[in-house]
Amino acid sequence: MSGAALYGLMAEFEDPTALVEAARAAREAGFTRLDAYSPFPIEAMAEALDIHDRKLPAVVLSGGLFGGLAAYALCYWCSVIDYPLNVGGKPFHSAPAFIVPTFETTILFAALAAVFGMLALNGLPMPYHPVFNAPRFALASRDRFFLCIEAKDPKFDHDETWAFLTKLGPRVVMDVEE
Amino acid sequence: MSDTPREPRSGEPPATRSSAILAPGYTFTTLTDKLASIVLSRRTPKAWFFGAAVGFALTMVLLGALGYLLVKGIGIWGVNEPVGWGFEIVNFVWWIGIGHAGTLISAILLLLRQPWRSSINRFAEAMTIFAVACASLYPAFHTGRPWLDYWLLPYPNTMGMWPNFRSPLIWDVFAVSTYATVSLLFWYVGMIPDLATLRDRAKKLWARLLYGTLAMGWRGSARHWHRYETASLLLAGLATPLVVSVHTVVSFDFAAGIVPGWHATIFPPYFVAGAIYAGFAMVLTLAIPLRKMYGLEDFITLKHLDNMAKILLATGLIVGYGYMVEAFMAFYSGNPYERFMMWNRMHGPYKNMYWVLLFCNLVAPQALWFRQVRRSIPALFCMAMIVNVGMWLERYVIVVVSLSRDFLPSSWGMYKGTIFDWATFIGSIGLFIALLFLFIRLLPMISIFEMRAILPEAKVREAEE
Amino acid sequence: MSDGRLNIAEVRTRLESLRGREYWRSLEELLETEDFREHLHREFRVPIESGVNRRELLTLMGASIALAGLTGCTRQPTERIYPYVKPPEEIVPGEPLQYATAHVHGGYARGIVVESYEGRPTKIEGNALHPGSLGGTDVFAQAFILNMYDPDRSQTLTERGEIRPWSAFLAAVKLALEKEHAGGGAGLCFLTETVTSPTLIRQIQGVQKNLPQAKWISWEPAGRDNVYEGALLAFGERVEPLPAFDKADVILSLEADFLGSGPAMPRAVRDFVSRRKADRMNRLYVVESTPTLTGAKADHRRPLTPAQIEDFAFAVAAAVGAIPSGPPADPFAAAVAADLKAHPGSGLVVAGESQPAALHALAHAINEALGNVGKTVVYTEPAAAGTLDQHAALQGLARDMRDGRVSTLVIVGGNPVFNAPADVDFAAAMKNVELRIHLGLYDDETSRLCHWHVAGAHSLETWSDARALDGTVTILQPLIAPLFNGKSAHEVLAAFSDHPERSGHDIVKDHWRGQLPGADFEAAWRRTLHDGLVESTAYPTKSVSVKSSPLSALSSRLQSEIRNPKSEIALTILFRPDPTVWDGAYANNGWLQELAKPLTKLTWDNAALIAPATAQRLGVETEDVVELAFEGRKVSAPVWVMPGQAEDCVTVHFGNGRTRGGKVANGKGFDAYALRTTSALWSGPGLRVAKTLRRLPLATTQHHWSMEGRALARAVTAEEYRRDPGAVAKMGEHPPGPEDTLYPKLPTGSYAWGLSIDLSACVGCNACVVACQSENNIPVVGKEEVARGRAMQWIRIDRYYKGGLENPETIHQPVTCMHCENAPCEVVCPVNATVHSAEGLNQMIYNRCVGTRYCSNNCPYKVRRFNFFLYSDFTTEILKMSRNPEVTVRSRGVMEKCSYCVQRINRARYAAEKENRPIRDGEIVTACQQACPAQAIVFGNIDDPESRVSKAKAEKRDYGLLVELGTRPRTTYLAQLTNPSPALPSVAAPGEEGHGA
C-alpha cells in the first residue's frame, strides 16, 4: 500500500442479494460508517443499512407552500393593491382566476425543491470522491455491487475488517485510498 | 452467477413470449453494454444521418419563416378578422398535447407501478420536452410585436403595469413554463445514474468530461439511491396533477372565451384526453422506426406497442365522447348560436375537415379492438399517423371554424393558411426531429438503470430465509 | 362641491384650520372637491380616499416631464426651420380652429366647417347654418380633404411636359387672345364642369364681352340635364324643382336616389328622416331599376326596368288624373296612386337625374294635379349657369373641334377625355385644336393631350364661391396656402381678362364688394366668411304651370307602342356614377376607394350588377368576368349578382378604370365611360353580355347577407309599434339586468358615456365611416388586405337582406365598438392593454398592446381592427400634415378600435374644467355623429336623464345588440320603423332569407 491515507475497505459482490446480506451482516457486526454501491436502486438496502431520511418530503412541502402563497400574493397585490383596474367589470380580487397561477407556481416550486433538495442532501455535485479510487469501482454503474466500510468507523481495524469482509464471500476485497 | 445469459425462468421458448416487456437472456452486463454502446461505441446508422439532415434542413425553413415574420409582420400569415388565430394556435395546442404522453408515461405509469414503462419513458420524456419547445414557439411568435412578449411576465417596470391575471394567456404562461421546467428537471434527474454509467464506460476524453460533468459525481450510493427514489416519486406525484392542469389551462384559452364552439365546460377533460391520445400516437410514431433503426426490439417489445395501442383506444373513446357531448350540448342548450355552430361544423364551408377528423379520431381507432391490429406494426404505425392528422384537424376545427362564423353574420369570414403558415408548421416538425436525433445520438434513449432493475437477477431473494 | 364651484368662505375656514407648514396646490385640493379627487385618481391612480402627498406628486410630475422630453427626440427636418418669433394671431398650438367654407360637388356647394391645427386643415364637418347641409355631410365632403394632401397631385405648371413659370403661361394666353381677336373669339372655347360660382360666371361673361364669339360649355358626367329637359317639357322653361321631404306624407320616387346622392343629399336625408318618427311617419314608394339607398329605405319598393318605370309613371299619372289617359295601372301602381290621391298637398313625386325628361315632366304634372306644388315642392331658377343641355353642347363642341372651328380650348377643371361619352370621342376631336389648356388637380388623361397643364389648387386652398341647389351662396376661403402653388379657376380666367395677375382673393372679394348686405362691407365680408354663407341669396320661388299638350302627346305615343319587357332578348345597360369615387374625380382617394360601397359592400372595384335571375339565365356568377358589348363598343367587367336589381338590367358604375388618375386610382375597376353614349347617357337597351373564362376576385367587406334569423338589426312597423311598444324588446332574448350579477359594483366616474343609433334614421350613406377614418387617422390597407378580411375602418355599416333575392327588404346597421360594461375583450387581454375607464369607455392602450388578437376573437361584435402589417404611412411627408394630431398613428402589430372619439371627450373635459363646470350635454360630438346627415347617432352622458342620449335610450324601441351575452353594451340601437301601406302586401315573404355569397 502506498503512503496515501486509507479511506476504507471495499468488497465487490456479484449480485444484489449478496450485497444486501453483506450489508446486513456488517451492521450486525457493529459497523456504523459503511455504505453500499449498486447500479440500480435496491429497496432492501434501506432496511439493511437502516437509512431513515425523511427530510426531502418536508423540503418539497415547504417549497410548494411557498410557491403557492407567493403566487397568490402576487396576483392579489398587483390586481387589488398596486394597480386596481376595471377589467371587463370583473372584481379586482378575481379569486377563481388567481387560482391557476397559484396552482402552477405551487407545482413549480415543489418540483424545484424536490430536485435541488435531493441533490443538496446527497451532496451533489461532487467532483471528487475517494471510492472512485477503487480499481474496479467503475463497474458499480454497470453490473457490480460494492460494500465499503470507512476507516473512520470506530470499530475499523484494517486486518480484522479485511478478514470480516472476506468472510462475506465477495469476489474481491480491496483498499480504498483517500 | 456468471456473465453468461441465463435461462428464462418460465418454461415457454423465448420467441413466442410476446407478452414479455424485455426479451430474455439479458444480464446487467449485456444490457448495460448494449444500451451504452448506442451512444458510445456503435457506428451511427445511416438512417440517423438521413433523419438528422432532414430535421436540420426543415429547421432552417423554420428560421427563415420566423425571420421573415419578424421583418414583415404577422400579416404574412392567413389570420384576419374574424379569424384572429389560425395555424399558430392550432399547432401550439397540437404540440402541447403531444407532449403529454411523455409525462404520463414517466409519472403516472410510475405511480401506477407499470414496469413496462421503463424502456419507453426516457425518450417519451425527451419527446415531451421537444414538443413543448416547438409548442412554445407559436405563442411567442404569434403576437403582433413578439419583441414585447416579456410584458406577459409579472415584473416591476416603468409603466407601472402588471399582467392581467384574469387572462387565460397569462395562465398559459404559468402553466407552460412550469410544465417545461418540471419536465426538463424530471428528465435530467432520471438520467443522472445513466450518465454515470456512460461516464464510466466512455473511452474518449470529451465523452468522459461531458458525461462526468453531467453525472455530477453520482456513485450509486445506497443513501443516494434512497433519496433519489423519494425524489422521483415526489416528482411523479407533482407531474401528474401538472400534466392534467396544463392541457386544462390550454383548454381555458377557448373555454374562457365566449365564442360558440369555444365556450364549453367539457373542454378541460376532453382536451386532456385528447392530449394523451395525440401523445401516445406520437410515441408510437417515434418508437416504431427507432426500435427498427437501433434494433431495440428486445427492449421495446410487442407488449409495449400493444399496451400503448390499448391506451390509444381508451383515450380515443374519451375524445369521441367529448365530440358527442359537444354536439349534444349544442342541441340541448337551445342556444341558437351554439346550435348554428354545430350545424356549421357539419354543413358549413369547413365541413370536410369535421368529417375527416371524426373518421381519424373516432372511427379509425376502433380497429384497435382487434389484437391482430394491435400486434401488427405497420397497422399500428398507420393508426398513429391517422390520429396525428386527426388531432391536428380537431384543433383546426375548434380554433378556426368556430371563429370564422360567430355571432354577427355580417362579420363572418374565411381563413386559409398561407405558405408561411405551412413553412412554420413544417419547420417546427423539423426542429422536433432535429432535437430528437441529437438526443438519441448523445444520450441514452432507454433508461439503463431502470432496465437493470427489471431484470430477473435484480430481485433480492429474501424469501429463502 | 360636486357642482365644482368654489366657495371662498369655505376656503378661508379651511385655511385657518391648517396646522404648521401644510402645502396646498389649489383651492380645489384645499377643499378636496370631488373633481379634484377624481382628477388625481384619473391621472395618478391614487386611491380616492387617501389624498396624494406632495412628494409623490412631484415624483410623478418629474417622471412625466422626463417622458415628455423623450417624445421630443424626433429627427429634425432637413430644411432650415424658423421659430415663431411673431406667432400668428388666433393660433394657439394644439388648439384647433374651425373655418366655414364649402365643398363643391357636381358644381353645387354644401356648407362645411373645416378643423385646422396650426394651419393644417385636418377634418371636415357639416355647417349647420347651410341649407344644403344643415350640419350633415356625405362621404365626398368627408373625404375630399384627402385629395388635397394627395402626393400624386400635379405639382407644377407645364407646357408639353416642360416646367414653365406662370409668366410664360400668361404670355401664351396673351398671344392666343391676340390671335382670337380677329374672329371675335369665335375660335375660343371654355369647357368647364357645372358652374354655380357667381364670380366665375361673371369672369367668363367678362371674357365674352371682349370676345363676343367666345363659347362657354359645361360638361358634368353625372349632370342634371334630364331635370331641366323635364322642366322644359312640362313648363316650357328650365327650372329647378326643390322638393321638401319634411313636408311630404307620401313620397313616390321614380329612381330618384335623393338619400344616396344628389346636390342636396345631406339636406334631403335630414328632411326625410325627420318624418320617420313613430308619431309622424311618412311613406316612401320607390320604383327603380338598380338598388339605391333610397330604395333600401322604401316602405314599398319595386324593381322595374326603365321601360316599366315609364309605364308605371304614366299609369300613376293617369290614375291621379294628371294626364287624360295612360296605360292600365297594375295593383301596385293603383295603390300608389290611391295613396297619393289620399294625401293631396302632402304627397310628393320625384324623378331621378337618371330618368328621361318625360318622367320628370310627369312628376311635375302629378305634383301639380295633386296640389303639391308650393307645399311639398317649389320651383326656382337653376343655380347652374352656362349650358344646361350639357350633352348636346358637348357634342356640338366636339363637332366644332373636328371641323377645326376651335383654335383655343380652355378646359377649366374636369376631365372630358376620360368622362365624355364614348361616341363624342373627345380625345380625337381635341387633336384638331391648336392651343389646348387644361387646369386640373391631377396630370390626368386630359392634361396628357393638352399643351398647357396648369396645376390646379384644391378648393381648400383657394378663394372662390359657389351656390347650393337652392341658390344660397357660400364664399370659399382657403384653409392653407396652395401646397403645390396650384392656381384656381378664377386665376386662370383672369389670365384672359385685362388684369391677368390678380389673385383669387381680390377677384372674389371685388366681385362681392357692394353685393353683401349691411353698410360696412368689411364687417359683412367677415360675417359672411364666418357663417359660411351669404345671407338671403337663395333664389325666390317661381310659379310655373304644366303645359298639358306635350304630356298627352307622350302618353298617347306610349300606348301606341306595345312593350313587353319579358320578350326582350337583349339586356338594358344602366350607367350610374360610382357610389364612392363618383364620376372619377375621387378615384385617387384611398378612403373612398376602400370604402365599402353601399349595398354591394364592394371596395376598390366596380362591377356589372346583374339580377340573380338574369345571372342564372346568362350562366354567370359573382366574380366571373364578362364582356359587355353595347353599340359596338366592348368592355370586360366582373359580375356582381345584385339582389333587388331589375331583371334584364345590368348596372355599370362609371368613374373607375382610370389610366392616369394617380397611384391609387390607376387600374382599379373598369372604365364604363367606354360604353356610355350621348344617346344612352343613363340607360339604353341592346346590351350583349358574353361570358369569358376569366374570374376577377373582388374585395368585399361583408360576405354574408342574411341575419340567420337572429334579432340583430330589428325593424317593426310604426303601426305595430304604436299598438305594442314592447314589440321590439320581444324580438330578442331577455337580457340580464344590471342587478343580475354576483360582482361588486366598481367605482364609476362623474359621467357615463353612451351612444344611441337610430336605425330608423340611418340611410346607410357611409358618411360616418369616412368621418371616423379622417378623425382617427385610420390607415388604408388596399384591395388585397381587404379581400383577406383586414379592412381597418372602426365603424362599419352592416347590411342585411330579408325576403327573396329578387326584391329583398334591406336594413342598415352601423356597428362600432359597443363599449360593453362587461367587455369580453378586456378580460382576455394578458397585458391589460384594453381596460375600462371609470366613465365606461372601453379603452385601447396601443403602446401596451403586444398583439395577441385574443380580444378580437372574444369580441362578439368583431369591431376590433388589427395592424397585421405596418399599414400607416410613416414615410410620405405630406400625409403627416393630414393627420389629426390628437390621435396616435398606430404602428404594426397593435389592435385598435372605436374610442368614442376620446380625444373629443377630453377636449370638452378641459374646456369644462377651465370654466369649472360639468360637461354640458351635446358639448361632445363624436366624428360619426357630426357627419351623420340623418342625425341617427347621439352621444352623451347616460347618467344624466335629461341628456339627448338618455332620452333616446328611454324609447321603447331601444335595444342592445347581443345583450343576451351579458355584455351590457353602452351603444344601443333604436329599432327601424317602417310604414307599409295596408293596401299592399309586405315585400318580404317571412321565413325565406337570402344566403350569403
mmCIF file of C-alpha atoms in Angstrom, chain C residues 469-636:
data_model
loop_
_atom_site.group_PDB
_atom_site.id
_atom_site.type_symbol
_atom_site.label_atom_id
_atom_site.label_comp_id
_atom_site.label_asym_id
_atom_site.label_seq_id
_atom_site.Cartn_x
_atom_site.Cartn_y
_atom_site.Cartn_z
ATOM 1 C CA LEU C 469 -79.049 73.896 -55.121
ATOM 2 C CA ASP C 470 -81.439 76.497 -53.750
ATOM 3 C CA GLY C 471 -79.106 79.304 -54.803
ATOM 4 C CA THR C 472 -77.591 80.120 -51.440
ATOM 5 C CA VAL C 473 -74.052 81.397 -51.975
ATOM 6 C CA THR C 474 -71.097 80.311 -49.898
ATOM 7 C CA ILE C 475 -67.774 82.064 -50.172
ATOM 8 C CA LEU C 476 -64.983 79.511 -50.127
ATOM 9 C CA GLN C 477 -61.997 80.578 -48.100
ATOM 10 C CA PRO C 478 -58.635 78.826 -48.252
ATOM 11 C CA LEU C 479 -57.522 76.918 -45.174
ATOM 12 C CA ILE C 480 -53.928 76.737 -46.303
ATOM 13 C CA ALA C 481 -51.692 78.285 -48.941
ATOM 14 C CA PRO C 482 -51.663 76.129 -52.102
ATOM 15 C CA LEU C 483 -49.385 73.179 -51.267
ATOM 16 C CA PHE C 484 -48.091 72.931 -54.826
ATOM 17 C CA ASN C 485 -48.618 76.548 -55.896
ATOM 18 C CA GLY C 486 -51.755 75.486 -57.705
ATOM 19 C CA LYS C 487 -53.959 78.036 -59.462
ATOM 20 C CA SER C 488 -57.703 78.434 -59.094
ATOM 21 C CA ALA C 489 -60.200 78.699 -61.939
ATOM 22 C CA HIS C 490 -60.533 82.403 -61.148
ATOM 23 C CA GLU C 491 -56.811 82.997 -61.578
ATOM 24 C CA VAL C 492 -56.800 81.115 -64.890
ATOM 25 C CA LEU C 493 -59.807 83.070 -66.125
ATOM 26 C CA ALA C 494 -58.135 86.269 -65.005
ATOM 27 C CA ALA C 495 -55.378 85.488 -67.452
ATOM 28 C CA PHE C 496 -57.951 86.044 -70.194
ATOM 29 C CA SER C 497 -59.036 89.354 -68.685
ATOM 30 C CA ASP C 498 -57.406 92.765 -68.620
ATOM 31 C CA HIS C 499 -55.881 92.127 -65.176
ATOM 32 C CA PRO C 500 -54.139 88.790 -65.676
ATOM 33 C CA GLU C 501 -52.150 88.971 -62.453
ATOM 34 C CA ARG C 502 -54.962 89.383 -59.941
ATOM 35 C CA SER C 503 -55.144 86.985 -57.037
ATOM 36 C CA GLY C 504 -58.154 84.788 -56.380
ATOM 37 C CA HIS C 505 -58.815 86.645 -53.159
ATOM 38 C CA ASP C 506 -59.062 90.034 -54.865
ATOM 39 C CA ILE C 507 -61.204 88.633 -57.675
ATOM 40 C CA VAL C 508 -63.742 87.066 -55.354
ATOM 41 C CA LYS C 509 -63.753 89.916 -52.854
ATOM 42 C CA ASP C 510 -64.127 92.542 -55.551
ATOM 43 C CA HIS C 511 -66.997 90.582 -57.036
ATOM 44 C CA TRP C 512 -68.891 90.775 -53.766
ATOM 45 C CA ARG C 513 -67.971 94.348 -52.949
ATOM 46 C CA GLY C 514 -71.235 96.169 -52.635
ATOM 47 C CA GLN C 515 -73.285 92.999 -53.027
ATOM 48 C CA LEU C 516 -73.190 91.910 -49.417
ATOM 49 C CA PRO C 517 -75.975 93.062 -47.105
ATOM 50 C CA GLY C 518 -75.017 95.660 -44.482
ATOM 51 C CA ALA C 519 -73.384 99.041 -44.819
ATOM 52 C CA ASP C 520 -69.883 98.093 -43.659
ATOM 53 C CA PHE C 521 -68.543 95.758 -46.334
ATOM 54 C CA GLU C 522 -65.563 94.550 -44.323
ATOM 55 C CA ALA C 523 -67.817 93.573 -41.433
ATOM 56 C CA ALA C 524 -70.283 91.896 -43.748
ATOM 57 C CA TRP C 525 -67.420 90.102 -45.510
ATOM 58 C CA ARG C 526 -66.102 88.820 -42.201
ATOM 59 C CA ARG C 527 -69.553 87.732 -41.080
ATOM 60 C CA THR C 528 -70.159 86.007 -44.394
ATOM 61 C CA LEU C 529 -66.897 84.098 -44.120
ATOM 62 C CA HIS C 530 -67.661 83.265 -40.511
ATOM 63 C CA ASP C 531 -71.169 81.979 -41.208
ATOM 64 C CA GLY C 532 -70.144 80.204 -44.390
ATOM 65 C CA LEU C 533 -72.972 81.639 -46.457
ATOM 66 C CA VAL C 534 -74.199 84.920 -47.914
ATOM 67 C CA GLU C 535 -77.492 85.843 -46.348
ATOM 68 C CA SER C 536 -80.637 85.781 -48.463
ATOM 69 C CA THR C 537 -79.020 84.658 -51.673
ATOM 70 C CA ALA C 538 -81.413 81.712 -52.037
ATOM 71 C CA TYR C 539 -83.491 82.124 -55.186
ATOM 72 C CA PRO C 540 -87.102 83.172 -54.827
ATOM 73 C CA THR C 541 -89.608 80.534 -55.842
ATOM 74 C CA LYS C 542 -91.012 80.769 -59.328
ATOM 75 C CA SER C 543 -94.606 79.981 -60.116
ATOM 76 C CA VAL C 544 -94.854 77.769 -63.181
ATOM 77 C CA SER C 545 -97.692 75.722 -64.591
ATOM 78 C CA VAL C 546 -97.708 72.490 -66.553
ATOM 79 C CA LYS C 547 -98.468 72.668 -70.277
ATOM 80 C CA SER C 548 -100.539 69.555 -70.749
ATOM 81 C CA SER C 549 -100.242 69.200 -74.519
ATOM 82 C CA PRO C 550 -96.745 67.659 -74.732
ATOM 83 C CA LEU C 551 -97.592 65.216 -71.981
ATOM 84 C CA SER C 552 -100.755 63.888 -73.506
ATOM 85 C CA ALA C 553 -98.860 63.552 -76.762
ATOM 86 C CA LEU C 554 -96.262 61.472 -74.927
ATOM 87 C CA SER C 555 -98.809 59.271 -73.222
ATOM 88 C CA SER C 556 -100.659 58.559 -76.454
ATOM 89 C CA ARG C 557 -97.338 57.712 -78.129
ATOM 90 C CA LEU C 558 -96.596 55.316 -75.284
ATOM 91 C CA GLN C 559 -99.881 53.481 -75.571
ATOM 92 C CA SER C 560 -99.450 53.148 -79.333
ATOM 93 C CA GLU C 561 -96.278 51.069 -78.911
ATOM 94 C CA ILE C 562 -96.909 47.833 -77.041
ATOM 95 C CA ARG C 563 -93.950 46.971 -74.875
ATOM 96 C CA ASN C 564 -93.419 43.624 -73.181
ATOM 97 C CA PRO C 565 -90.095 43.655 -71.399
ATOM 98 C CA LYS C 566 -90.082 39.881 -70.858
ATOM 99 C CA SER C 567 -89.900 39.332 -74.612
ATOM 100 C CA GLU C 568 -86.786 41.484 -74.935
ATOM 101 C CA ILE C 569 -83.834 39.298 -75.755
ATOM 102 C CA ALA C 570 -81.171 41.927 -75.283
ATOM 103 C CA LEU C 571 -80.440 43.462 -71.921
ATOM 104 C CA THR C 572 -80.651 47.068 -70.801
ATOM 105 C CA ILE C 573 -77.485 48.732 -69.592
ATOM 106 C CA LEU C 574 -77.693 51.324 -66.842
ATOM 107 C CA PHE C 575 -74.970 53.920 -66.305
ATOM 108 C CA ARG C 576 -74.658 55.374 -62.822
ATOM 109 C CA PRO C 577 -71.978 57.396 -61.077
ATOM 110 C CA ASP C 578 -69.883 55.304 -58.739
ATOM 111 C CA PRO C 579 -71.199 55.492 -55.169
ATOM 112 C CA THR C 580 -67.746 56.128 -53.761
ATOM 113 C CA VAL C 581 -65.488 57.628 -56.434
ATOM 114 C CA TRP C 582 -68.378 59.475 -58.129
ATOM 115 C CA ASP C 583 -67.578 60.405 -61.745
ATOM 116 C CA GLY C 584 -63.894 59.592 -61.270
ATOM 117 C CA ALA C 585 -62.920 62.850 -59.617
ATOM 118 C CA TYR C 586 -62.305 60.992 -56.339
ATOM 119 C CA ALA C 587 -60.734 57.925 -57.915
ATOM 120 C CA ASN C 588 -57.353 58.632 -56.339
ATOM 121 C CA ASN C 589 -58.811 58.950 -52.871
ATOM 122 C CA GLY C 590 -57.807 55.933 -50.800
ATOM 123 C CA TRP C 591 -60.530 56.465 -48.216
ATOM 124 C CA LEU C 592 -63.213 56.364 -50.884
ATOM 125 C CA GLN C 593 -61.693 53.517 -52.881
ATOM 126 C CA GLU C 594 -61.553 51.405 -49.730
ATOM 127 C CA LEU C 595 -64.991 52.495 -48.586
ATOM 128 C CA ALA C 596 -67.461 49.635 -48.860
ATOM 129 C CA LYS C 597 -69.969 50.767 -51.479
ATOM 130 C CA PRO C 598 -73.491 50.873 -50.081
ATOM 131 C CA LEU C 599 -75.443 47.644 -50.660
ATOM 132 C CA THR C 600 -72.706 45.763 -52.545
ATOM 133 C CA LYS C 601 -70.094 46.367 -49.824
ATOM 134 C CA LEU C 602 -67.597 46.208 -52.666
ATOM 135 C CA THR C 603 -64.253 48.013 -52.373
ATOM 136 C CA TRP C 604 -61.548 49.020 -54.831
ATOM 137 C CA ASP C 605 -63.542 47.848 -57.874
ATOM 138 C CA ASN C 606 -66.658 48.481 -59.829
ATOM 139 C CA ALA C 607 -68.657 45.594 -61.227
ATOM 140 C CA ALA C 608 -71.520 44.823 -63.569
ATOM 141 C CA LEU C 609 -74.535 44.435 -61.304
ATOM 142 C CA ILE C 610 -76.864 41.724 -62.568
ATOM 143 C CA ALA C 611 -80.123 40.449 -61.087
ATOM 144 C CA PRO C 612 -79.941 36.891 -59.690
ATOM 145 C CA ALA C 613 -82.471 35.541 -62.174
ATOM 146 C CA THR C 614 -80.724 37.208 -65.114
ATOM 147 C CA ALA C 615 -77.351 35.953 -63.912
ATOM 148 C CA GLN C 616 -78.762 32.465 -63.743
ATOM 149 C CA ARG C 617 -80.092 32.803 -67.265
ATOM 150 C CA LEU C 618 -76.728 34.074 -68.502
ATOM 151 C CA GLY C 619 -74.930 31.350 -66.576
ATOM 152 C CA VAL C 620 -72.671 33.798 -64.783
ATOM 153 C CA GLU C 621 -71.974 34.341 -61.121
ATOM 154 C CA THR C 622 -70.241 36.874 -58.946
ATOM 155 C CA GLU C 623 -66.573 37.452 -59.899
ATOM 156 C CA ASP C 624 -66.981 35.942 -63.376
ATOM 157 C CA VAL C 625 -65.540 38.318 -65.939
ATOM 158 C CA VAL C 626 -67.971 39.084 -68.757
ATOM 159 C CA GLU C 627 -67.598 41.104 -71.930
ATOM 160 C CA LEU C 628 -70.174 43.857 -72.174
ATOM 161 C CA ALA C 629 -70.913 44.861 -75.764
ATOM 162 C CA PHE C 630 -73.018 47.980 -76.288
ATOM 163 C CA GLU C 631 -73.437 49.902 -79.512
ATOM 164 C CA GLY C 632 -70.363 48.310 -80.988
ATOM 165 C CA ARG C 633 -68.076 49.063 -78.033
ATOM 166 C CA LYS C 634 -66.732 46.411 -75.718
ATOM 167 C CA VAL C 635 -65.583 46.384 -72.109
ATOM 168 C CA SER C 636 -64.882 43.429 -69.876
#
